[in-house]
Structures are given as structure tokens and as C-alpha cells.
PDB file of C-alpha atoms in Angstrom:
ATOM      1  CA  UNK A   1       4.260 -19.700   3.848  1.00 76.00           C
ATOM      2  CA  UNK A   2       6.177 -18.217   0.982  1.00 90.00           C
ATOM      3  CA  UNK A   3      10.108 -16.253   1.582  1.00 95.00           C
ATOM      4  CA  UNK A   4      10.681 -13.083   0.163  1.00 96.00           C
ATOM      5  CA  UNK A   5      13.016 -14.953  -2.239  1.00 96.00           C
ATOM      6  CA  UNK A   6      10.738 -16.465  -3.824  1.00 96.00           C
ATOM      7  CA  UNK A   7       8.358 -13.424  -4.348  1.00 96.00           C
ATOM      8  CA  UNK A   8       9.960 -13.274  -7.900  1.00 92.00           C
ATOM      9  CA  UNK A   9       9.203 -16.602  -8.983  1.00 95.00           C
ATOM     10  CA  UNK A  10       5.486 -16.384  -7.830  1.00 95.00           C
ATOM     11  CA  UNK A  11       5.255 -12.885  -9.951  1.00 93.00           C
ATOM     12  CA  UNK A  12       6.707 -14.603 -13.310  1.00 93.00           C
ATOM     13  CA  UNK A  13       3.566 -16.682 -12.927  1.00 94.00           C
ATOM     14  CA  UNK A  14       1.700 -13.295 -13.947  1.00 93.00           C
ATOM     15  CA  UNK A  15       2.033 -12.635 -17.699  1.00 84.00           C
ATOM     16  CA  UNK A  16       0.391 -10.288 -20.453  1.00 73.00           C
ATOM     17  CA  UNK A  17       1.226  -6.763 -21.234  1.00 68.00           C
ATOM     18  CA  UNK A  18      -1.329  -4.888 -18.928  1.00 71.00           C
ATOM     19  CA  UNK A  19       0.956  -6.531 -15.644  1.00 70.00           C
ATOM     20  CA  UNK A  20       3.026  -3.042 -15.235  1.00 73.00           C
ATOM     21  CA  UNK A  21       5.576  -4.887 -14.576  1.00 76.00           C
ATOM     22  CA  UNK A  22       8.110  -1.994 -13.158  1.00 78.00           C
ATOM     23  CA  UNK A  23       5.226  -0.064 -11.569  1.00 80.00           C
ATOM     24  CA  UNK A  24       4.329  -3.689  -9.585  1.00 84.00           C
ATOM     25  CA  UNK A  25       8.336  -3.599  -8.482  1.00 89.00           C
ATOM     26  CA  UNK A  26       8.872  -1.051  -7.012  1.00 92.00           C
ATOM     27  CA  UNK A  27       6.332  -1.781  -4.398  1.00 94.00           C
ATOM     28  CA  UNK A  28       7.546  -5.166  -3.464  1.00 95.00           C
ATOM     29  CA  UNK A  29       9.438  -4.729  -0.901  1.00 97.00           C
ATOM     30  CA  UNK A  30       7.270  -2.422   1.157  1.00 98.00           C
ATOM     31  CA  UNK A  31       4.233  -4.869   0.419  1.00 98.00           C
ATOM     32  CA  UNK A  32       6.846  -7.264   1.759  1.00 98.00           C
ATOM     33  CA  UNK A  33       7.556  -5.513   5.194  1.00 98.00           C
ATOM     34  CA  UNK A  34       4.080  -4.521   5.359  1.00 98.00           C
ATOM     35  CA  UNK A  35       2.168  -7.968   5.064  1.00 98.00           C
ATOM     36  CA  UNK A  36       5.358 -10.019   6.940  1.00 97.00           C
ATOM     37  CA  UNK A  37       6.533  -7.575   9.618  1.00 96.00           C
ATOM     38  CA  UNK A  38       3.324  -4.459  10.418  1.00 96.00           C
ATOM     39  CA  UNK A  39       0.010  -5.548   9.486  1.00 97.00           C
ATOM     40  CA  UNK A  40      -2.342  -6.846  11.716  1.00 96.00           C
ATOM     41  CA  UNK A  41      -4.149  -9.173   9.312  1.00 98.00           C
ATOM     42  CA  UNK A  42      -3.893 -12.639   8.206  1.00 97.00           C
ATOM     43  CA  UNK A  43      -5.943 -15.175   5.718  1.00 97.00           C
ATOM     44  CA  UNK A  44      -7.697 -15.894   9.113  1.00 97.00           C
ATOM     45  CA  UNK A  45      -8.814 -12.454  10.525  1.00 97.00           C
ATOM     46  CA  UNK A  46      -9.742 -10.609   7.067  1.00 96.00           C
ATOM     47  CA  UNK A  47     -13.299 -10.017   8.416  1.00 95.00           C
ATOM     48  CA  UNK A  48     -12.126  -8.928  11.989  1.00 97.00           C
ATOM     49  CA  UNK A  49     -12.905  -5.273  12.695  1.00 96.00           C
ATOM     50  CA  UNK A  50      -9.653  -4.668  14.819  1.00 96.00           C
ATOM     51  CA  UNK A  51      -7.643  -5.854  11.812  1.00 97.00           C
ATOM     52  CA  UNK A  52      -5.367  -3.179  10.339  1.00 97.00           C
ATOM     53  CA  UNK A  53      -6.632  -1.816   6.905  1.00 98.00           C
ATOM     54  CA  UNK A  54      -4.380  -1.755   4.058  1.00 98.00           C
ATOM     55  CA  UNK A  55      -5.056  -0.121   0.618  1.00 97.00           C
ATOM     56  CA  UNK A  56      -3.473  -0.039  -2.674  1.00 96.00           C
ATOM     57  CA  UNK A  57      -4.007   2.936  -4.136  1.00 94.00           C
ATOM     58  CA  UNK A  58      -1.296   2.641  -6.468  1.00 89.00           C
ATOM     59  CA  UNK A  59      -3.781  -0.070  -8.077  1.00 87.00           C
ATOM     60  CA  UNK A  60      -2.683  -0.281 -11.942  1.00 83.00           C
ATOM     61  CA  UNK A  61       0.139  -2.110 -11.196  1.00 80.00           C
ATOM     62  CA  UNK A  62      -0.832  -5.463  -8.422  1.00 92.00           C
ATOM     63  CA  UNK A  63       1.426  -7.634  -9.360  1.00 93.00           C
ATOM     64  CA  UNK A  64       3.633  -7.551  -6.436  1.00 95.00           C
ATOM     65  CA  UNK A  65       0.448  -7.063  -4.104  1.00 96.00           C
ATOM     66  CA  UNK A  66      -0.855 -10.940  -5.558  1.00 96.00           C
ATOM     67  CA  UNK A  67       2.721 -11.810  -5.415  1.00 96.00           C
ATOM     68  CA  UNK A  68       2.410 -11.256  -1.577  1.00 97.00           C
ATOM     69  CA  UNK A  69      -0.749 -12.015  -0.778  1.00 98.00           C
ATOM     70  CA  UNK A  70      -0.453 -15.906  -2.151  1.00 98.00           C
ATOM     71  CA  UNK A  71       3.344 -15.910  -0.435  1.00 98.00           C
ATOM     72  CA  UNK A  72       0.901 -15.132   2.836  1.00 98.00           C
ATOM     73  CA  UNK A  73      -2.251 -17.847   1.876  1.00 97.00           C
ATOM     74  CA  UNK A  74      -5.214 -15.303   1.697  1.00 98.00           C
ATOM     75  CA  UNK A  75      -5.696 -16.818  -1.855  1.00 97.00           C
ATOM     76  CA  UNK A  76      -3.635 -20.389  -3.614  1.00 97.00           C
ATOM     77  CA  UNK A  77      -0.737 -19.784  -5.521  1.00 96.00           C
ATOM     78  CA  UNK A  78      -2.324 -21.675  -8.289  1.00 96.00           C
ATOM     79  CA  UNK A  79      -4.441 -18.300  -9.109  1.00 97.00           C
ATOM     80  CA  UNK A  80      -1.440 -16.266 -10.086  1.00 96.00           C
ATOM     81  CA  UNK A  81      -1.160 -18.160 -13.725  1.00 95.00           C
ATOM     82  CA  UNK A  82      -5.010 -16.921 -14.187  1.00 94.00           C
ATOM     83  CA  UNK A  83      -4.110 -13.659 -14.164  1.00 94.00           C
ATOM     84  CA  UNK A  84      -6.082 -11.145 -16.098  1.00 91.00           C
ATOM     85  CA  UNK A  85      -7.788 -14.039 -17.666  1.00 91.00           C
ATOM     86  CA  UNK A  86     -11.830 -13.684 -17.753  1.00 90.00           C
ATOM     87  CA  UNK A  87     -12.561 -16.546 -15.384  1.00 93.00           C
ATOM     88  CA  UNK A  88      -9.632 -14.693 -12.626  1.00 95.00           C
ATOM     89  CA  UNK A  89     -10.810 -13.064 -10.058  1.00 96.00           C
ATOM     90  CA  UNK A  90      -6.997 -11.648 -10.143  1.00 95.00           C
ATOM     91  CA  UNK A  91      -7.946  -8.916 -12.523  1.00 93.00           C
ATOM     92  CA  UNK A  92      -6.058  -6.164 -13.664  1.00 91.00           C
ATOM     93  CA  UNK A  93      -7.211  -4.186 -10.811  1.00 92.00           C
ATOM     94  CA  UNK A  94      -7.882  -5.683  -7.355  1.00 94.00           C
ATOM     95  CA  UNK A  95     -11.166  -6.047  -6.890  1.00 94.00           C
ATOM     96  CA  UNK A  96     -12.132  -6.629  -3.007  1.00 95.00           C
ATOM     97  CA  UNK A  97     -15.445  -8.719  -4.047  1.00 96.00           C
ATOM     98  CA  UNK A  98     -13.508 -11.431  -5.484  1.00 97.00           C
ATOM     99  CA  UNK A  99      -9.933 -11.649  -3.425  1.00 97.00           C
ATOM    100  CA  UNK A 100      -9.445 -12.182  -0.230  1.00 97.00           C
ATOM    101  CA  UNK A 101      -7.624  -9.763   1.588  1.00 96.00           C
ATOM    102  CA  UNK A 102      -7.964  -6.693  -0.360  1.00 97.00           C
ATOM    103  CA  UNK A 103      -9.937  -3.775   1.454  1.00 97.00           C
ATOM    104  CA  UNK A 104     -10.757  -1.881  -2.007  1.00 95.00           C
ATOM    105  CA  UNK A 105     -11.225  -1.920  -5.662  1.00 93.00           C
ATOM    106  CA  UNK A 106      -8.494   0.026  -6.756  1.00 89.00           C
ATOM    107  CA  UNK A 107      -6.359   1.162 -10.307  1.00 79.00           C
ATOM    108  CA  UNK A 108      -7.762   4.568 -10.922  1.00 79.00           C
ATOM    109  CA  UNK A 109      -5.064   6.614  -9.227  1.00 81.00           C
ATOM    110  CA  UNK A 110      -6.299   8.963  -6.481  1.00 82.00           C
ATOM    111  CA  UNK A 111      -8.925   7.366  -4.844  1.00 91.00           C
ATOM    112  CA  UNK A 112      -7.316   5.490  -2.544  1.00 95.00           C
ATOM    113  CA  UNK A 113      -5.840   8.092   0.188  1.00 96.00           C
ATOM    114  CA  UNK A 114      -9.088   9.933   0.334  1.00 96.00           C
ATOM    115  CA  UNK A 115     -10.708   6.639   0.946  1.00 96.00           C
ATOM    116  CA  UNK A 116      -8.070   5.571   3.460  1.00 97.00           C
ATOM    117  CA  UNK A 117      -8.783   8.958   5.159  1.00 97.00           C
ATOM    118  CA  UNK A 118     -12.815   7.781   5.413  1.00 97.00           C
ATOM    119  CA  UNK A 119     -11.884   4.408   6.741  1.00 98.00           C
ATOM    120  CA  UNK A 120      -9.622   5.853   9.703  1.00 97.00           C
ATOM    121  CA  UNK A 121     -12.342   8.055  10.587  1.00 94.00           C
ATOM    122  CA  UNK A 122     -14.824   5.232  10.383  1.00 96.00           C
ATOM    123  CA  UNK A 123     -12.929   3.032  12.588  1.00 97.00           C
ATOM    124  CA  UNK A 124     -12.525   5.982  15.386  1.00 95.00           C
ATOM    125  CA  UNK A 125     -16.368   6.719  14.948  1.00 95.00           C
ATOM    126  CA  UNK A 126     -16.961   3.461  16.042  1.00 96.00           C
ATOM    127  CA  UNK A 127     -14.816   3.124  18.870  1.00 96.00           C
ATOM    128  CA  UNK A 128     -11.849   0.819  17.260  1.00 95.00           C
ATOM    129  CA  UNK A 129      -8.902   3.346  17.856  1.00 91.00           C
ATOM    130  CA  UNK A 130      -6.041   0.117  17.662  1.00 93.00           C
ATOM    131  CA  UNK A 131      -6.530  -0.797  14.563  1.00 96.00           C
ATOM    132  CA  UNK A 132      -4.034   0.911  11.727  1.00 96.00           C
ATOM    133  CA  UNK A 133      -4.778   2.349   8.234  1.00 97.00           C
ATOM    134  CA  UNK A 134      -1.921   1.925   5.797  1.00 98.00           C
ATOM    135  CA  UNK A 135      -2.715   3.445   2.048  1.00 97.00           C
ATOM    136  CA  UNK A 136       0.137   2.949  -0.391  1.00 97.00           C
ATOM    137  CA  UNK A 137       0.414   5.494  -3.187  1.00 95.00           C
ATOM    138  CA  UNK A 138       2.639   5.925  -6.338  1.00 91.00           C
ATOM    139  CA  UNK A 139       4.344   9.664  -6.310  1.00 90.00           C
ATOM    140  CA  UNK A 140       2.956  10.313  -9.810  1.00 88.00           C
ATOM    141  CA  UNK A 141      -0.559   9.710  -8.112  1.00 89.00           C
ATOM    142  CA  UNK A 142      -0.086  12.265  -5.699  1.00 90.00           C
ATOM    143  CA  UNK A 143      -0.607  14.713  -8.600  1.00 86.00           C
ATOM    144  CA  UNK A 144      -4.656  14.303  -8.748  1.00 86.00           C
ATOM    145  CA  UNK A 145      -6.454  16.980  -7.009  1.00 86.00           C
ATOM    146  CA  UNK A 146      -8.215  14.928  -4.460  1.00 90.00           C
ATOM    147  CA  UNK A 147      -5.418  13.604  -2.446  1.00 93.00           C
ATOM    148  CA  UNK A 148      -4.075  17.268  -2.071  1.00 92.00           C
ATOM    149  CA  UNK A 149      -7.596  17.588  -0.322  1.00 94.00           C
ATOM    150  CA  UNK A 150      -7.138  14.035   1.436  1.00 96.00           C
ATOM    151  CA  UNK A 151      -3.489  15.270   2.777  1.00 96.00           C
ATOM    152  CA  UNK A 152      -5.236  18.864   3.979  1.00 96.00           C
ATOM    153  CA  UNK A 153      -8.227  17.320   5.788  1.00 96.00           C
ATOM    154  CA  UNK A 154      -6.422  14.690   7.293  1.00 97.00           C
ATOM    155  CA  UNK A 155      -3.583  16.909   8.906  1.00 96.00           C
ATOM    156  CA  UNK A 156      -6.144  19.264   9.820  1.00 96.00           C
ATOM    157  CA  UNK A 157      -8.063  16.638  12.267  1.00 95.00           C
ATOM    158  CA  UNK A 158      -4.714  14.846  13.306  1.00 95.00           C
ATOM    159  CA  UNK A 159      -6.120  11.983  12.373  1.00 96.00           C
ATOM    160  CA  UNK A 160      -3.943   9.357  14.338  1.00 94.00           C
ATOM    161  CA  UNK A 161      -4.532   5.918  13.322  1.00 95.00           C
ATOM    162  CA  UNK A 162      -3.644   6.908   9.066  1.00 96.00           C
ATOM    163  CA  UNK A 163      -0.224   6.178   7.680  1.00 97.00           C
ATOM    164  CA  UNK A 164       0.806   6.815   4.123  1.00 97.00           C
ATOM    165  CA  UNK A 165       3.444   5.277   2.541  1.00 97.00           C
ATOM    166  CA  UNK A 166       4.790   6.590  -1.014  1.00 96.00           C
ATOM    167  CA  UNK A 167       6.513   5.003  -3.227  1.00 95.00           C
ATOM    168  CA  UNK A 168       8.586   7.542  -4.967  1.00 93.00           C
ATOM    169  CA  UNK A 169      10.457   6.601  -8.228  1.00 88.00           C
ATOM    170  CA  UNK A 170      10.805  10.381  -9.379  1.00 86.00           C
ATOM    171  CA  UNK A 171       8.058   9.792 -12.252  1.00 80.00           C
ATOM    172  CA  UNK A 172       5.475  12.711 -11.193  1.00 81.00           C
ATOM    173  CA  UNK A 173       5.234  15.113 -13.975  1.00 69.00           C
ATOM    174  CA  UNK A 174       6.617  18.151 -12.680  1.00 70.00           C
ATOM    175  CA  UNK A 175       8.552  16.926  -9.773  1.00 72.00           C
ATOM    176  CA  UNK A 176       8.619  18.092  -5.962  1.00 79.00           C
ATOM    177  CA  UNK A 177      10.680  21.139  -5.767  1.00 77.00           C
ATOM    178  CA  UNK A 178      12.505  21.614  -2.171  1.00 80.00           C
ATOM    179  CA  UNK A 179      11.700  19.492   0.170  1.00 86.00           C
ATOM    180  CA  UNK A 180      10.203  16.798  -2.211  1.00 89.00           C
ATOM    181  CA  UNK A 181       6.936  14.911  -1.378  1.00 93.00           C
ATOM    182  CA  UNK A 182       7.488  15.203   2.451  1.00 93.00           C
ATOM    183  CA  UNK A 183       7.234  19.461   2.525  1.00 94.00           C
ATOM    184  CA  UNK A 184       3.425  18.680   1.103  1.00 92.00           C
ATOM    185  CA  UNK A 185       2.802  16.622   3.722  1.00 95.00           C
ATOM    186  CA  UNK A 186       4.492  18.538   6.573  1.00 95.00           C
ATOM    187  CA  UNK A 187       3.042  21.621   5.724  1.00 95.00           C
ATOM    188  CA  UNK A 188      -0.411  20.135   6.233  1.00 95.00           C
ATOM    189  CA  UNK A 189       0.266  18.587   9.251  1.00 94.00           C
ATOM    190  CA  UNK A 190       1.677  15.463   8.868  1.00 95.00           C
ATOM    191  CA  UNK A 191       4.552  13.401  10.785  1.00 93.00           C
ATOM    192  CA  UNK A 192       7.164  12.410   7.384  1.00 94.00           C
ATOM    193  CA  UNK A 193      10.253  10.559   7.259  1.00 95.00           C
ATOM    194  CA  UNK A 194      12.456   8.983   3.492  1.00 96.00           C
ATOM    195  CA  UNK A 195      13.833   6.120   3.732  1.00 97.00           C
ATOM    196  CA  UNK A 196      15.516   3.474   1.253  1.00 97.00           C
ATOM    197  CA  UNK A 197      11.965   1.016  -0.328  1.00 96.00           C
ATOM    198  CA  UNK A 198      14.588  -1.392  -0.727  1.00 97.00           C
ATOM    199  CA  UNK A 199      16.209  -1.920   2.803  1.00 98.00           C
ATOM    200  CA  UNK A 200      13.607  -3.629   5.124  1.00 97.00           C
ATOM    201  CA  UNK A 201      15.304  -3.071   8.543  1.00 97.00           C
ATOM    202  CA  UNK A 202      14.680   0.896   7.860  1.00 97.00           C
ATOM    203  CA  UNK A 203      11.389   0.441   6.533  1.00 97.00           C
ATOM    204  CA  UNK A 204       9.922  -1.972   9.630  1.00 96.00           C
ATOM    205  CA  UNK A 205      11.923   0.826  11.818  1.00 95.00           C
ATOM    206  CA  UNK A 206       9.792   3.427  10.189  1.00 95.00           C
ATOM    207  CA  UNK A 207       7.131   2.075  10.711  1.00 93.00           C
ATOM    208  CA  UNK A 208       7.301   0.976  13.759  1.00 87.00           C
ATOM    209  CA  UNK A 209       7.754   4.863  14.988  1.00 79.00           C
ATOM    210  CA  UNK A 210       4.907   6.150  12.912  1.00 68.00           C
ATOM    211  CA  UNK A 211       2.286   3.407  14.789  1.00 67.00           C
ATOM    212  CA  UNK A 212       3.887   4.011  18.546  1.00 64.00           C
ATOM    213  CA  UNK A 213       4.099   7.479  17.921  1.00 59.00           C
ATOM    214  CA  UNK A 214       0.885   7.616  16.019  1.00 56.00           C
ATOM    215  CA  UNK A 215      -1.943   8.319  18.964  1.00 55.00           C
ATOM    216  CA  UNK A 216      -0.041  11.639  19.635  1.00 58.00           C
ATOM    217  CA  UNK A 217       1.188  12.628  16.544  1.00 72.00           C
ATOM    218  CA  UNK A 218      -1.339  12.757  13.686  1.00 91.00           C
ATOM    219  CA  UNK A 219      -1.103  11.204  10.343  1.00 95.00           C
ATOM    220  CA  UNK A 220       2.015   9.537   9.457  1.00 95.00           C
ATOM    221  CA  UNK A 221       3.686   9.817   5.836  1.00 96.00           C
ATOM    222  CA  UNK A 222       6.753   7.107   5.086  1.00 97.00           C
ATOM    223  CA  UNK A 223       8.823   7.980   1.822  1.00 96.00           C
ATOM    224  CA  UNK A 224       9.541   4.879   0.365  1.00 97.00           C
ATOM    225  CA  UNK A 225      12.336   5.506  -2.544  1.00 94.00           C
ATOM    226  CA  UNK A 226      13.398   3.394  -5.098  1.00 94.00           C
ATOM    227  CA  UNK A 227      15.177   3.502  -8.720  1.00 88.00           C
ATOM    228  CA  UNK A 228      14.005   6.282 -10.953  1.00 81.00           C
ATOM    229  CA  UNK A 229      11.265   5.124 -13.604  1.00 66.00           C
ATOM    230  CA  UNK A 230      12.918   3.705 -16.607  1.00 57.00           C
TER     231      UNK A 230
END
């Protein structure tokens, strides 16, 4: 397997204008921690049902999420220099029919927490309360109506096996006010810590609290910043 070194190599094998280049960044190095530290899942267990779920909401921009998922071997490194092109399945949105390891198609923002919400709920309806949901979302995202409503339902049944993370690079379009992103989340319920998306000790340590402490506490929201857009 791939080194996070060489994750930037593997994502100048991606080219064309629609890659999103900065938006694909700033989520490498919680796709990183994720996939080599958290995640229960591997190219081998992809179809296990006590696997833990992960979803990119934040779907425009996959670049880093191929980047990390070839480093891992769900899919050959030799795909990444398709990408985009009509006979890829490494399109310009994941698409979960055609690559292995992705839970859902994903790019138009918004979707993704409400569907991470249904997928924890699934899992405890059917009696698999280990496994973990992880949904990552852009901050700008978090402006569409329906993950308000995700964030509301989801603190309102403590739902204990969900963890957001968000990737905030300061680019929603009116800003957070006091208490930025976490104070929407905390005032619905949710367990919320910030930490530095570029310093992998403090994200593994984060969340690493949010899944022990998770079958007590509720949902589970990490703040992942990074460098303002632009």
C-alpha cells in the first residue's frame, strides 16, 4: 500500500478542469486518517455489513477521495490517469455502481448527511449497532436546507453510531456567527469538537473519542479546519 507522501503524486495523475482541485485538498488529510487510522473497511470487506460506512458528501471535488482509495487497493492506481474520461468509471462524481469502495453517488451538495442519517438508522434497525457512519461535508454545503433538517432529526433521536466531520475552509456564504459551525450542531444535540484538518495525531484523537464515547453520547460532529478558500 501507498504512504501519505505519495498521495500527491497519485492525485497529479488526475487532470482536466472539472478536478476542483483546492476543494479535493482540503479533504486529504482527513480522508487520510479516516481510510489509514478509523475505518473499518478494506478492498476485502466492502460488502460486509459490520463494515463502517463512509460518505462523501462533499462529492464535487473526489480527487483526494480516488487519491486514497487507490493508495488503499479498493481500485489500481492505473485508473487515476482515466479520470473523467468516458470509458472511467472515476467520474466526476463518485458513483458507487462503478468503484469499489464508495457507499454513494455523490456531488450534489446536501444529500449526503441526510443520507448518512438513513444509513445509521438502517444499520440499528437491523441489529448492527458496531458498525460506524462517517459523512464528510464541505462548510459551504451545510447551507442547503436539508442538512439543517438532517442535523435536527438526528440530535433529536441521539442517534449514536453517526459522526460528521466538516471540513471548514470559511467559504459558506454568510459565515457562522458565534460559535461557528459547532453552535448549529450543539444546539441540536450533537457532541462537537475543532480541530486542525491538517495535524493527524488530533484528528485520529478526535475521533477516537467521538466512536468510544459514541453509544452514550449521540451524534458526533468533528470540525476539521483548514486554509481559507482562495
Amino acid at each position: 500500500m501507498r504512504t501519505y507522501a505519495e498521495l500527491p503524486r497519485l492525485m497529479t495523475m488526475m487532470t482536466g478542469d472539472e478536478k476542483h482541485g483546492p476543494s479535493a485538498t482540503s479533504t486529504l488529510d482527513v480522508l487520510w486518517v479516516l481510510y489509514d487510522q478509523v475505518l473499518r473497511v478494506s478492498p476485502a470487506t466492502v460488502d460486509d455489513p459490520g463494515r463502517d460506512r463512509f460518505l462523501l458528501s462533499k462529492g464535487h471535488g473526489p480527487a483526494a477521495y480516488y487519491a486514497v482509495l487507490a493508495a488503499k487497493e479498493f481500485f489500481p492506481e492505473a485508473w487515476l490517469a482515466g479520470f473523467g474520461s468516458a470509458s472511467s468509471p472515476l467520474g466526476y462524481h463518485p458513483d458507487r455502481s462503478l468503484v469499489p469502495g464508495v457507499e454513494i453517488a455523490s456531488g450534489s451538495l446536501g444529500h449526503g448527511l441526510p443520507l448518512g442519517v438513513g444509513v445509521a438508522h438502517g444499520l440499528l434497525a437491523t441489529g448492527f449497532g458496531s458498525p460506524r457512519v462517517y459523512v464528510l461535508v464541505g462548510d459551504a454545503e451545510l447551507d442547503e436546507g436539508s442538512n439543517n433538517e438532517a442535523i435536527v432529526y438526528a440530535g433529536a433521536v441521539g442517534l449514536p453510531n453517526l459522526t460528521v466531520v466538516a471540513v471548514d475552509n470559511r467559504s459558506s456564504s454568510y459565515g457562522w456567527g458565534p460559535g461557528g459551525i459547532e453552535a448549529h450542531f450543539a444546539v441540536a444535540g450533537w457532541t462537537v469538537t475543532r480541530v486542525s484538518g491538517r495535524d493527524h495525531a488530533a484528528l485520529a484523537s478526535a475521533f477516537r473519542v467521538t466512536s468510544a464515547g459514541g453509544s452514550s453520547a449521540g451524534p458526533q460532529l468533528v470540525v476539521a479546519t483548514v486554509e481559507g478558500k482562495g
